[in-house]
Coordinates of C-alpha atoms in Angstrom, one line a residue:
A6 CA -98.9 -9.3 -16.3
V7 CA -100.6 -6.0 -15.1
S8 CA -99.6 -4.4 -17.8
A9 CA -100.9 -6.7 -20.5
W10 CA -104.2 -6.8 -18.6
L11 CA -104.5 -2.8 -18.9
I12 CA -103.2 -2.7 -22.6
A13 CA -105.7 -6.0 -23.3
R14 CA -108.6 -4.4 -22.0
A15 CA -108.1 -0.7 -22.8
S16 CA -108.0 -2.1 -26.2
Q17 CA -112.1 -2.9 -25.3
M18 CA -112.3 1.1 -24.4
P19 CA -114.3 0.8 -21.2
S20 CA -115.0 2.9 -19.4
V21 CA -112.0 4.5 -17.3
A22 CA -113.4 3.6 -13.8
L23 CA -113.7 0.0 -15.1
L24 CA -109.9 -0.7 -15.3
G25 CA -109.3 0.8 -11.8
V26 CA -106.5 0.7 -9.9
A27 CA -104.0 -1.3 -13.0
P28 CA -103.1 2.0 -14.7
V29 CA -101.8 2.9 -10.7
A30 CA -100.4 -0.3 -10.4
V31 CA -98.6 -0.3 -13.4
R32 CA -97.0 3.4 -12.5
A33 CA -96.0 1.5 -9.2
L34 CA -94.3 -1.1 -9.9
G35 CA -92.2 0.9 -13.2
I36 CA -91.1 3.0 -10.3
S37 CA -90.1 1.3 -7.4
R38 CA -88.6 -1.5 -10.0
G39 CA -85.5 0.5 -10.2
V40 CA -85.4 2.3 -6.2
L41 CA -86.5 -1.6 -5.0
R42 CA -83.3 -2.7 -7.4
Y43 CA -80.6 -0.1 -6.0
L44 CA -82.1 -1.2 -2.3
E45 CA -81.3 -5.2 -3.5
R46 CA -77.8 -4.3 -5.2
L47 CA -76.9 -1.9 -1.6
L48 CA -77.6 -4.6 0.7
S49 CA -76.4 -7.4 -0.8
H50 CA -73.2 -6.3 -1.8
D51 CA -72.8 -5.0 1.6
V52 CA -73.2 -8.8 3.2
A53 CA -70.8 -9.9 0.7
L54 CA -68.5 -7.2 1.2
G55 CA -68.7 -7.5 5.1
G56 CA -68.4 -11.7 4.2
M57 CA -65.2 -10.9 2.4
A58 CA -63.5 -9.0 4.7
T59 CA -64.2 -11.2 7.6
L60 CA -63.6 -14.0 5.8
R61 CA -59.8 -12.5 4.7
V62 CA -59.0 -11.4 8.5
R63 CA -59.9 -14.7 9.4
L64 CA -57.8 -16.1 7.1
Y65 CA -54.8 -13.9 7.9
E66 CA -55.5 -15.2 11.9
R67 CA -55.4 -18.7 11.1
L68 CA -52.2 -18.6 9.0
A69 CA -50.6 -16.5 11.2
A70 CA -51.3 -19.3 14.1
G71 CA -50.5 -22.1 11.3
R72 CA -47.8 -23.7 10.4
P73 CA -45.3 -21.3 8.8
A74 CA -44.0 -24.4 6.3
A75 CA -47.3 -24.0 4.5
L76 CA -47.0 -20.7 3.6
L77 CA -43.2 -20.3 2.9
A78 CA -43.9 -23.0 0.4
L79 CA -45.8 -21.0 -1.6
R80 CA -45.0 -18.3 -4.2
R81 CA -45.7 -14.4 -2.3
G82 CA -48.0 -14.2 -5.9
D83 CA -50.3 -17.4 -5.5
L84 CA -50.7 -16.8 -1.9
L85 CA -51.7 -13.2 -2.9
A86 CA -53.9 -14.7 -5.7
R87 CA -55.0 -17.2 -2.8
V88 CA -55.5 -13.9 0.1
G89 CA -56.9 -11.8 -2.1
A90 CA -58.5 -13.1 -5.3
D91 CA -59.7 -16.2 -4.3
V92 CA -61.2 -14.5 -1.4
D93 CA -63.7 -11.8 -4.0
S94 CA -64.8 -15.1 -5.9
V95 CA -65.9 -16.5 -2.7
G96 CA -68.0 -13.2 -0.9
D97 CA -69.1 -12.6 -5.0
V98 CA -70.8 -15.8 -4.5
V99 CA -73.9 -14.1 -2.4
V100 CA -74.1 -11.2 -5.3
R101 CA -73.4 -13.4 -8.5
G102 CA -74.8 -16.5 -7.7
L103 CA -77.1 -17.3 -4.3
L104 CA -79.1 -13.9 -5.1
P105 CA -79.7 -14.0 -8.9
I106 CA -80.9 -18.4 -8.3
G107 CA -82.9 -17.2 -5.4
V108 CA -84.7 -14.2 -7.5
A109 CA -85.1 -16.5 -10.0
V110 CA -87.1 -19.3 -7.8
L111 CA -89.4 -16.9 -6.3
V112 CA -90.1 -15.1 -9.8
G113 CA -90.9 -18.3 -11.7
T114 CA -92.9 -19.8 -9.3
G115 CA -94.6 -16.3 -9.0
S116 CA -95.0 -16.7 -12.6
A117 CA -95.8 -20.2 -13.1
A118 CA -98.9 -20.2 -10.1
L119 CA -100.1 -17.1 -12.1
L120 CA -100.9 -18.6 -15.4
A121 CA -101.9 -21.8 -13.4
A122 CA -104.5 -19.5 -11.5
L123 CA -105.8 -19.0 -15.4
L124 CA -105.1 -21.8 -17.5
P125 CA -103.5 -25.1 -16.0
T126 CA -101.9 -25.8 -18.8
A127 CA -100.0 -22.7 -19.6
G128 CA -98.7 -22.6 -16.5
L129 CA -97.5 -26.5 -16.8
I130 CA -95.6 -25.1 -20.4
L131 CA -93.7 -22.0 -18.3
A132 CA -92.7 -24.1 -16.0
V133 CA -90.8 -26.5 -18.0
C134 CA -89.9 -24.1 -20.2
L135 CA -88.1 -22.4 -17.3
L136 CA -86.3 -24.8 -15.6
V137 CA -85.2 -25.8 -19.3
A138 CA -83.9 -22.8 -19.4
G139 CA -83.0 -21.8 -15.7
V140 CA -81.7 -25.3 -14.8
G141 CA -80.4 -27.8 -17.5
G142 CA -78.5 -24.4 -19.4
P143 CA -77.0 -23.0 -15.9
W144 CA -76.0 -26.7 -15.1
W145 CA -74.6 -27.5 -19.2
A146 CA -72.6 -24.3 -18.7
A147 CA -71.2 -25.6 -15.6
R148 CA -70.5 -28.5 -16.0
A149 CA -68.8 -27.6 -19.5
A150 CA -67.4 -24.8 -18.2
R151 CA -65.2 -27.0 -14.8
T152 CA -62.8 -27.6 -16.5
A153 CA -61.5 -24.5 -17.8
E154 CA -62.3 -22.8 -14.9
L155 CA -59.6 -25.2 -13.2
R156 CA -57.5 -24.1 -15.3
S157 CA -57.6 -20.5 -15.7
A158 CA -57.7 -20.8 -11.3
Q159 CA -54.8 -22.0 -11.6
A160 CA -53.4 -19.8 -14.6
R161 CA -54.4 -16.9 -12.9
A162 CA -52.6 -17.7 -9.5
D163 CA -49.2 -17.9 -11.8
L164 CA -49.8 -14.8 -13.5
S165 CA -50.0 -13.3 -10.2
A166 CA -46.7 -15.0 -9.0
V167 CA -44.7 -14.3 -12.1
S168 CA -46.1 -10.4 -12.1
V169 CA -45.1 -9.9 -8.5
T170 CA -41.7 -11.5 -9.5
L171 CA -41.6 -8.6 -12.2
L172 CA -42.0 -6.0 -9.6
D173 CA -40.5 -6.7 -6.4
R174 CA -37.4 -8.7 -7.9
S175 CA -36.6 -6.5 -11.0
A176 CA -33.1 -5.7 -10.3
E177 CA -31.8 -9.0 -9.2
L178 CA -33.4 -10.5 -12.6
L179 CA -31.8 -7.0 -14.8
V180 CA -28.8 -8.1 -13.3
A181 CA -28.6 -12.2 -13.5
D182 CA -30.2 -11.3 -17.4
Q183 CA -33.7 -13.0 -16.6
V184 CA -36.1 -9.9 -17.5
G185 CA -36.2 -11.6 -20.6
A186 CA -37.4 -15.1 -19.5
A187 CA -39.6 -13.7 -17.2
L188 CA -41.7 -11.5 -19.4
A189 CA -41.9 -14.7 -22.2
E190 CA -42.9 -16.5 -18.6
L191 CA -45.6 -14.2 -18.3
R192 CA -46.3 -14.0 -22.0
R193 CA -47.2 -17.9 -21.9
T194 CA -49.5 -17.8 -18.6
D195 CA -51.2 -14.8 -20.0
A196 CA -51.8 -17.0 -23.4
R197 CA -52.5 -19.6 -21.3
L198 CA -55.1 -18.1 -19.3
A199 CA -57.0 -16.7 -22.5
D200 CA -57.1 -20.2 -23.8
A201 CA -59.0 -20.9 -20.7
T202 CA -61.2 -17.9 -20.2
D203 CA -62.3 -19.1 -24.0
A204 CA -62.4 -22.0 -23.4
A205 CA -64.8 -21.3 -20.7
A206 CA -67.0 -18.6 -23.7
R207 CA -67.9 -21.2 -25.8
P208 CA -70.4 -23.4 -23.7
A209 CA -71.6 -20.2 -22.0
A210 CA -72.4 -18.8 -25.3
V211 CA -74.2 -22.0 -26.2
S212 CA -76.1 -21.8 -22.3
A213 CA -76.9 -18.4 -23.1
A214 CA -79.2 -19.3 -26.6
V215 CA -81.3 -21.6 -24.6
L216 CA -82.4 -18.7 -22.9
P217 CA -84.5 -17.3 -26.1
L218 CA -85.0 -20.4 -27.3
A219 CA -87.1 -20.8 -24.3
T220 CA -88.8 -17.6 -24.1
G221 CA -89.8 -18.2 -27.5
L222 CA -91.4 -21.3 -27.6
S223 CA -93.1 -20.6 -24.3
V224 CA -94.8 -17.8 -25.7
L225 CA -95.5 -19.9 -28.9
G226 CA -96.9 -22.8 -26.5
C227 CA -98.8 -20.5 -24.5
L228 CA -100.3 -18.7 -27.3
A229 CA -101.5 -22.2 -28.8
V230 CA -103.3 -23.7 -25.9
G231 CA -104.1 -19.7 -24.9
I232 CA -106.4 -19.6 -28.5
S233 CA -107.9 -22.7 -28.0
A234 CA -108.9 -22.3 -24.9
T235 CA -110.5 -19.0 -26.2
T236 CA -111.9 -19.8 -29.0
A237 CA -113.7 -22.9 -26.9
A238 CA -114.6 -19.9 -24.4
A239 CA -112.9 -21.3 -21.7
L240 CA -110.6 -18.0 -21.0
D241 CA -111.7 -14.2 -21.1
P242 CA -109.7 -12.9 -24.6
V243 CA -107.9 -10.1 -22.1
A244 CA -106.6 -13.8 -19.9
L245 CA -104.8 -14.6 -23.3
A246 CA -103.1 -11.2 -23.4
V247 CA -101.6 -12.3 -20.1
L248 CA -100.8 -16.1 -21.0
V249 CA -99.2 -14.3 -23.8
L250 CA -97.2 -11.4 -22.4
T251 CA -96.6 -12.9 -19.5
P252 CA -93.6 -15.4 -19.9
L253 CA -91.3 -12.5 -21.8
A254 CA -90.7 -10.9 -18.9
A255 CA -90.6 -14.2 -16.6
F256 CA -87.5 -15.2 -18.5
E257 CA -85.7 -12.0 -17.6
A258 CA -85.2 -13.9 -14.0
V259 CA -83.8 -16.7 -15.4
A260 CA -81.3 -14.7 -17.7
L261 CA -78.5 -14.3 -14.9
L262 CA -78.3 -18.1 -14.4
P263 CA -76.0 -19.4 -16.6
A264 CA -73.6 -17.1 -15.4
A265 CA -74.8 -17.6 -11.6
G266 CA -73.9 -21.5 -12.5
V267 CA -70.5 -20.1 -13.3
Q268 CA -70.1 -18.1 -10.3
L269 CA -70.6 -20.7 -8.0
L270 CA -68.1 -23.1 -9.6
R271 CA -65.5 -20.3 -9.5
S272 CA -66.6 -19.9 -5.9
R273 CA -66.4 -23.2 -5.4
Q274 CA -62.9 -24.0 -6.7
A275 CA -61.5 -20.6 -4.9
A276 CA -63.4 -22.0 -1.9
R277 CA -61.0 -25.4 -2.0
R278 CA -57.7 -23.3 -2.5
I279 CA -58.4 -21.5 0.5
L280 CA -58.7 -24.8 2.5
Q281 CA -56.3 -26.3 1.5
V282 CA -53.9 -23.3 2.2
L283 CA -55.5 -23.7 5.9
D284 CA -55.0 -27.4 5.6
D285 CA -51.3 -27.3 5.2
A286 CA -51.1 -24.8 7.5
W287 CA -53.1 -26.0 10.3
V288 CA -52.2 -27.3 13.8
P289 CA -53.9 -30.3 15.9
S290 CA -55.4 -29.4 18.8
D291 CA -53.5 -32.2 20.4
A292 CA -50.1 -30.6 19.4
A293 CA -50.9 -27.3 21.2
V294 CA -48.8 -26.9 24.4
P295 CA -50.8 -25.8 27.3
S296 CA -50.4 -22.3 28.3
D297 CA -49.6 -23.1 31.6
A298 CA -46.5 -24.7 30.5
A299 CA -45.9 -23.6 26.8
V300 CA -42.5 -23.5 27.4
P301 CA -41.3 -26.5 29.5
S302 CA -37.9 -25.3 31.5
H303 CA -34.4 -25.4 29.5
A304 CA -33.2 -27.7 32.1
A305 CA -34.6 -30.3 31.0
V306 CA -33.0 -29.7 27.2
P307 CA -29.4 -31.6 27.3
S308 CA -26.4 -30.0 27.5
S309 CA -23.7 -31.0 24.9
G310 CA -21.1 -28.5 26.2
S311 CA -20.8 -26.5 23.8
V312 CA -22.0 -23.4 26.0
P313 CA -19.4 -21.7 28.0
S314 CA -19.7 -21.6 32.1
D315 CA -19.7 -18.0 31.7
A316 CA -22.0 -17.1 29.5
A317 CA -25.2 -19.4 31.1
A318 CA -28.2 -18.1 30.5
P319 CA -30.2 -16.9 33.2
S320 CA -33.0 -18.8 35.3
G321 CA -36.3 -19.6 33.7
A322 CA -34.3 -18.0 30.5
P323 CA -35.2 -19.3 26.9
V324 CA -32.5 -21.5 25.3
L325 CA -32.8 -23.0 21.8
V326 CA -30.7 -26.4 21.3
A327 CA -30.0 -27.6 18.0
R328 CA -28.5 -31.3 17.7
S329 CA -27.5 -33.4 14.8
L330 CA -29.9 -31.1 13.3
A331 CA -30.4 -30.8 9.1
A332 CA -31.8 -27.6 7.8
G333 CA -33.5 -28.7 4.4
W334 CA -37.2 -27.4 2.5
P335 CA -39.4 -29.7 3.2
G336 CA -39.7 -32.7 -0.1
R337 CA -36.0 -31.7 -1.1
P338 CA -32.5 -31.9 0.1
P339 CA -31.2 -31.1 3.4
L340 CA -28.3 -28.1 2.3
L341 CA -27.1 -28.0 6.1
R342 CA -26.1 -31.6 8.1
D343 CA -25.1 -32.1 11.7
L344 CA -24.9 -29.0 13.2
D345 CA -25.1 -28.4 17.2
L346 CA -25.6 -25.6 18.6
D347 CA -26.6 -23.4 21.6
L348 CA -28.2 -20.0 21.9
A349 CA -28.9 -18.7 25.2
P350 CA -30.0 -15.2 26.2
G351 CA -26.2 -13.2 27.0
R352 CA -25.0 -15.5 24.3
S353 CA -23.8 -14.4 20.1
V354 CA -23.0 -16.8 17.6
A355 CA -22.2 -15.9 13.9
V356 CA -22.5 -18.6 11.3
V357 CA -20.5 -17.8 7.9
G358 CA -19.9 -19.7 4.9
P359 CA -20.7 -19.5 1.0
S360 CA -23.5 -18.9 -0.7
G361 CA -25.9 -21.5 -1.2
V362 CA -24.8 -24.4 1.6
G363 CA -28.0 -23.3 3.9
K364 CA -27.7 -20.4 6.0
T365 CA -30.6 -18.7 5.6
T366 CA -32.5 -21.5 5.8
L367 CA -30.7 -22.8 9.1
L368 CA -32.4 -19.7 10.8
L369 CA -35.8 -20.1 9.5
T370 CA -35.4 -23.6 11.0
L371 CA -33.9 -22.2 14.0
A372 CA -37.3 -20.1 14.4
G373 CA -40.3 -22.9 13.3
L374 CA -40.8 -21.9 10.7
L375 CA -39.6 -25.2 8.7
P376 CA -39.4 -28.3 10.6
P377 CA -36.1 -30.1 10.7
A378 CA -35.1 -32.4 8.3
A379 CA -33.2 -34.6 10.8
G380 CA -32.3 -34.4 14.0
T381 CA -33.7 -32.3 16.7
C382 CA -34.2 -27.9 17.3
L383 CA -35.6 -27.5 20.8
L384 CA -36.8 -24.3 22.4
D385 CA -36.2 -25.7 26.4
G386 CA -36.8 -29.0 25.7
A387 CA -39.6 -28.6 23.3
P388 CA -39.5 -28.8 19.6
V389 CA -39.7 -25.4 18.4
D390 CA -42.0 -26.6 15.1
G391 CA -44.6 -27.5 17.2
L392 CA -44.9 -24.6 19.5
P393 CA -47.6 -22.3 19.3
R394 CA -46.6 -19.3 17.2
A395 CA -47.5 -16.8 19.8
V396 CA -45.1 -18.7 22.1
A397 CA -42.3 -19.5 19.2
A398 CA -42.1 -15.8 18.6
G399 CA -42.3 -14.6 21.6
A400 CA -39.0 -16.1 22.2
V401 CA -37.2 -15.8 19.2
A402 CA -37.4 -13.4 16.8
L403 CA -36.1 -13.4 13.3
T404 CA -35.5 -10.7 11.0
A405 CA -34.8 -12.2 7.9
E406 CA -32.1 -10.1 5.0
D407 CA -35.9 -9.9 2.6
A408 CA -37.9 -8.4 5.6
H409 CA -40.7 -6.2 4.4
L410 CA -41.1 -2.8 5.4
F411 CA -44.1 -1.3 5.0
D412 CA -45.4 1.5 2.6
T413 CA -45.9 4.1 6.1
T414 CA -44.0 5.6 8.4
L415 CA -40.1 5.3 10.5
L416 CA -42.0 4.6 13.4
E417 CA -45.2 2.4 12.6
N418 CA -42.1 0.3 10.6
L419 CA -40.4 -0.1 14.1
R420 CA -44.0 -0.8 16.0
V421 CA -43.8 -4.3 13.7
A422 CA -41.8 -5.5 16.1
R423 CA -44.0 -4.2 19.6
G424 CA -46.5 -2.5 19.2
D425 CA -46.5 0.0 21.8
V426 CA -42.7 1.8 20.9
T427 CA -43.3 5.5 22.3
P428 CA -41.2 8.1 19.4
Q429 CA -38.5 8.4 21.9
E430 CA -37.9 4.6 22.0
A431 CA -37.7 4.6 18.4
E432 CA -35.5 7.8 18.2
R433 CA -33.0 6.1 20.9
V434 CA -33.2 2.9 18.8
L435 CA -32.2 5.0 16.0
E436 CA -29.4 6.6 17.2
T437 CA -27.7 3.5 18.5
V438 CA -28.0 1.9 15.3
G439 CA -26.3 4.4 13.8
L440 CA -29.0 6.4 12.0
G441 CA -29.2 9.5 14.3
P442 CA -27.8 11.9 11.9
W443 CA -29.5 10.6 9.4
L444 CA -32.9 10.9 11.2
R445 CA -32.5 14.4 12.1
G446 CA -32.0 15.3 8.7
L447 CA -35.3 14.2 7.7
P448 CA -38.0 17.3 7.4
D449 CA -40.8 14.8 8.7
G450 CA -38.0 12.5 11.2
L451 CA -40.0 9.8 12.5
G452 CA -43.6 10.7 10.4
T453 CA -41.4 10.0 7.3
V454 CA -43.0 7.5 4.6
V455 CA -40.1 4.8 3.4
G456 CA -42.7 4.0 0.2
A457 CA -43.8 0.6 -0.7
D458 CA -41.0 -2.4 0.8
G459 CA -38.5 1.3 1.6
A460 CA -38.3 2.1 -1.9
R461 CA -37.3 5.4 -0.2
V462 CA -34.3 4.3 1.5
S463 CA -31.2 3.1 0.1
G464 CA -30.0 -0.4 1.3
G465 CA -27.5 0.8 4.2
E466 CA -30.3 2.8 5.8
R467 CA -33.2 -0.1 5.5
R468 CA -30.9 -2.7 6.7
R469 CA -30.2 -0.7 9.9
L470 CA -33.9 0.0 10.4
L471 CA -34.6 -3.5 10.0
V472 CA -31.9 -4.2 13.2
A473 CA -33.6 -1.2 14.9
R474 CA -36.5 -3.3 14.3
A475 CA -35.7 -6.4 15.9
L476 CA -33.6 -5.0 19.2
L477 CA -37.1 -3.3 19.5
S478 CA -38.6 -6.4 19.3
P479 CA -39.3 -8.3 23.4
A480 CA -38.0 -12.1 22.5
P481 CA -34.8 -12.5 24.5
L482 CA -33.4 -14.8 21.3
L483 CA -32.7 -12.7 18.1
L484 CA -31.8 -14.1 14.8
L485 CA -30.6 -12.0 12.3
D486 CA -30.0 -12.7 8.3
E487 CA -26.6 -10.6 6.6
P488 CA -27.8 -7.4 9.1
T489 CA -24.6 -5.8 7.6
E490 CA -25.2 -6.1 3.8
H491 CA -25.3 -2.9 1.7
V492 CA -23.8 -0.6 4.8
D493 CA -21.1 1.0 3.8
S494 CA -19.2 2.8 6.4
G495 CA -19.8 1.7 10.2
A496 CA -20.7 -1.4 9.6
D497 CA -17.9 -3.5 10.7
D498 CA -18.7 -2.0 14.1
L499 CA -22.6 -2.4 13.8
L500 CA -22.1 -6.0 13.4
R501 CA -19.1 -6.2 16.4
S502 CA -21.6 -3.9 18.5
L503 CA -24.0 -6.6 18.2
L504 CA -22.1 -9.8 18.8
D505 CA -20.1 -8.2 22.1
G506 CA -23.8 -7.4 24.2
R507 CA -23.5 -3.7 23.3
L508 CA -26.6 -3.0 21.5
A509 CA -28.9 -6.0 23.1
P510 CA -27.1 -6.8 26.5
G511 CA -28.8 -9.6 27.8
R512 CA -30.1 -11.3 24.6
G513 CA -28.8 -14.4 22.5
I514 CA -27.6 -13.3 19.1
M515 CA -27.1 -15.7 16.2
V516 CA -26.0 -14.1 13.1
V517 CA -25.7 -15.0 9.5
T518 CA -23.3 -13.3 7.4
H519 CA -20.5 -13.1 5.2
R520 CA -18.6 -10.1 6.6
L521 CA -16.2 -11.4 8.9
A522 CA -14.4 -7.9 9.8
G523 CA -16.2 -7.3 13.1
L524 CA -16.4 -11.3 14.3
D525 CA -14.1 -10.6 17.5
G526 CA -16.9 -10.0 19.5
A527 CA -19.0 -13.3 18.9
D528 CA -18.6 -16.4 21.8
E529 CA -18.6 -18.7 19.2
V530 CA -18.0 -18.7 15.0
I531 CA -19.4 -21.4 13.1
L532 CA -17.5 -22.0 9.2
L533 CA -19.5 -23.8 7.2
D534 CA -18.1 -25.8 4.1
P535 CA -19.5 -26.1 0.6
T536 CA -21.3 -29.5 1.7
G537 CA -23.3 -27.7 4.2
T538 CA -20.9 -29.4 7.3
V539 CA -19.2 -27.9 9.6
R540 CA -16.0 -26.9 8.6
A541 CA -14.8 -25.7 12.3
R542 CA -15.8 -23.5 14.8
G543 CA -14.4 -21.6 17.9
R544 CA -14.3 -17.9 18.7
H545 CA -12.6 -15.7 15.5
E546 CA -8.6 -15.5 17.0
D547 CA -9.3 -19.2 16.9
L548 CA -10.3 -19.6 13.4
L549 CA -7.4 -17.2 11.9
D550 CA -5.5 -19.9 13.2
A551 CA -6.7 -22.6 12.4
A552 CA -5.3 -25.5 10.1
G553 CA -8.7 -26.3 8.7
A554 CA -9.8 -22.6 7.9
T555 CA -7.2 -21.3 5.6
D556 CA -10.2 -19.7 3.2
Y557 CA -11.8 -18.4 6.4
R558 CA -8.0 -16.0 7.0
T559 CA -8.0 -14.9 3.3
A560 CA -11.4 -13.9 3.2
W561 CA -10.7 -12.2 6.8
R562 CA -7.9 -10.5 5.8
S563 CA -8.7 -9.4 2.2
Q564 CA -12.3 -7.7 3.8
T565 CA -9.9 -5.9 6.6
Q566 CA -7.0 -4.1 3.7
E567 CA -10.6 -3.5 1.9
T568 CA -12.5 -1.8 5.0
A569 CA -8.3 0.3 6.2

């Protein structure tokens, strides 16, 4: 507006003194435009990035304290999309949504008020055209893009899930000859994302056309009423230039509003997806156990008589009891049924059976990560899946077969179990699980970086590292899924020393394994049949002689002969 006034007034060739401060103001505003825009970007991105970091931390905290079953039901890529891209979309609402809207409202109102002060009709024309371009266009674009955005959000989540599966499970897919099928699914998902993006781009293009149309109409309208007012001597000719040229700059403020409308929609959908995860993982406050009685006394647990008297838990030690337990994923038929189990400190149990009968699912249920499909699973009289996660994890520690190794040092990976592990403790436990010579051969020792998900260690070394991490956990009850898988030499001794208490004296140990050699150290071995029910149970020596455990005896002889 100042530039328009200066150009028109200078064309009349007045004395320089009559132009006043207008030339200085134009220079100052032109220079400060870049500086202020930089400061605006700096401050707005600081707010947005700080908000995203806070949201991500709060999200992790809520998920860690919530129901694990909600997370286990999600594919890893989908969960990654929600804590990654969706959080970014929520943070983008500040920079790409709210801030452009605030700037447009402020600049549009000021520009319309300026023209109204010169000529009320011109101010009204500019206000109407700004509303058309700044409200009608973005509203129509957001409404038309809603369906496409919903499709693209799901497509992005699917694309992330398939990509993570291809990257993390490439070896398994290659062995199963499923790489081609996974790549085909990736292409189909990418095509769905492209179609959704194209569908969202078409209404965005139409809404973008509204801006130049409204700009042209406002200029022509202001020119028409301005000429009439100037002819009637109601408006100064210099002010006419201000009426005509100001709208050209005023519409720059509303140019980003169509994209802001779409960003509001995208951020809303992202927030809905985040809240859906939080709602699924939410534990009602009335379900929490008071801190002064977080785990009731194990004396309240009814005894089945299956725990030998010489393996009774010390007074005050936690006891895990399952009765008529059925384990399975929510919404699916249970894989394992009618299991009675007692696990207390000082007692060891091994569960064996064919693949697919629910052994891993059983461990997830005993750890409280999945709710029982039927029956009960109690930790000192309280349902383990209903306990606060800190309480359940403090008593029962689960090491899954696919437990993650982080892309950091050996020492920091061991500190996942307990943050105050000293280098001396780490060296001792690695020596205990048979990794002493390997550790001494590493140039960086405990400072050796294992790579993403343990990519720089062998399968056997990875498994021993996971066992070492489990032993460092302060939990009195340990659940181990295939602790000796991929371990070549010494696997039988490692399994036996876990079960007979040499590696974890005073701990309760439950092992799920396919390896039968070494089970003679267990207090009880539970043999599952292909239907997921208990075929036989007892000590290892008893199962070798049991009439219903012929396949157990055959498998044991086969494994011991291979070892020999």
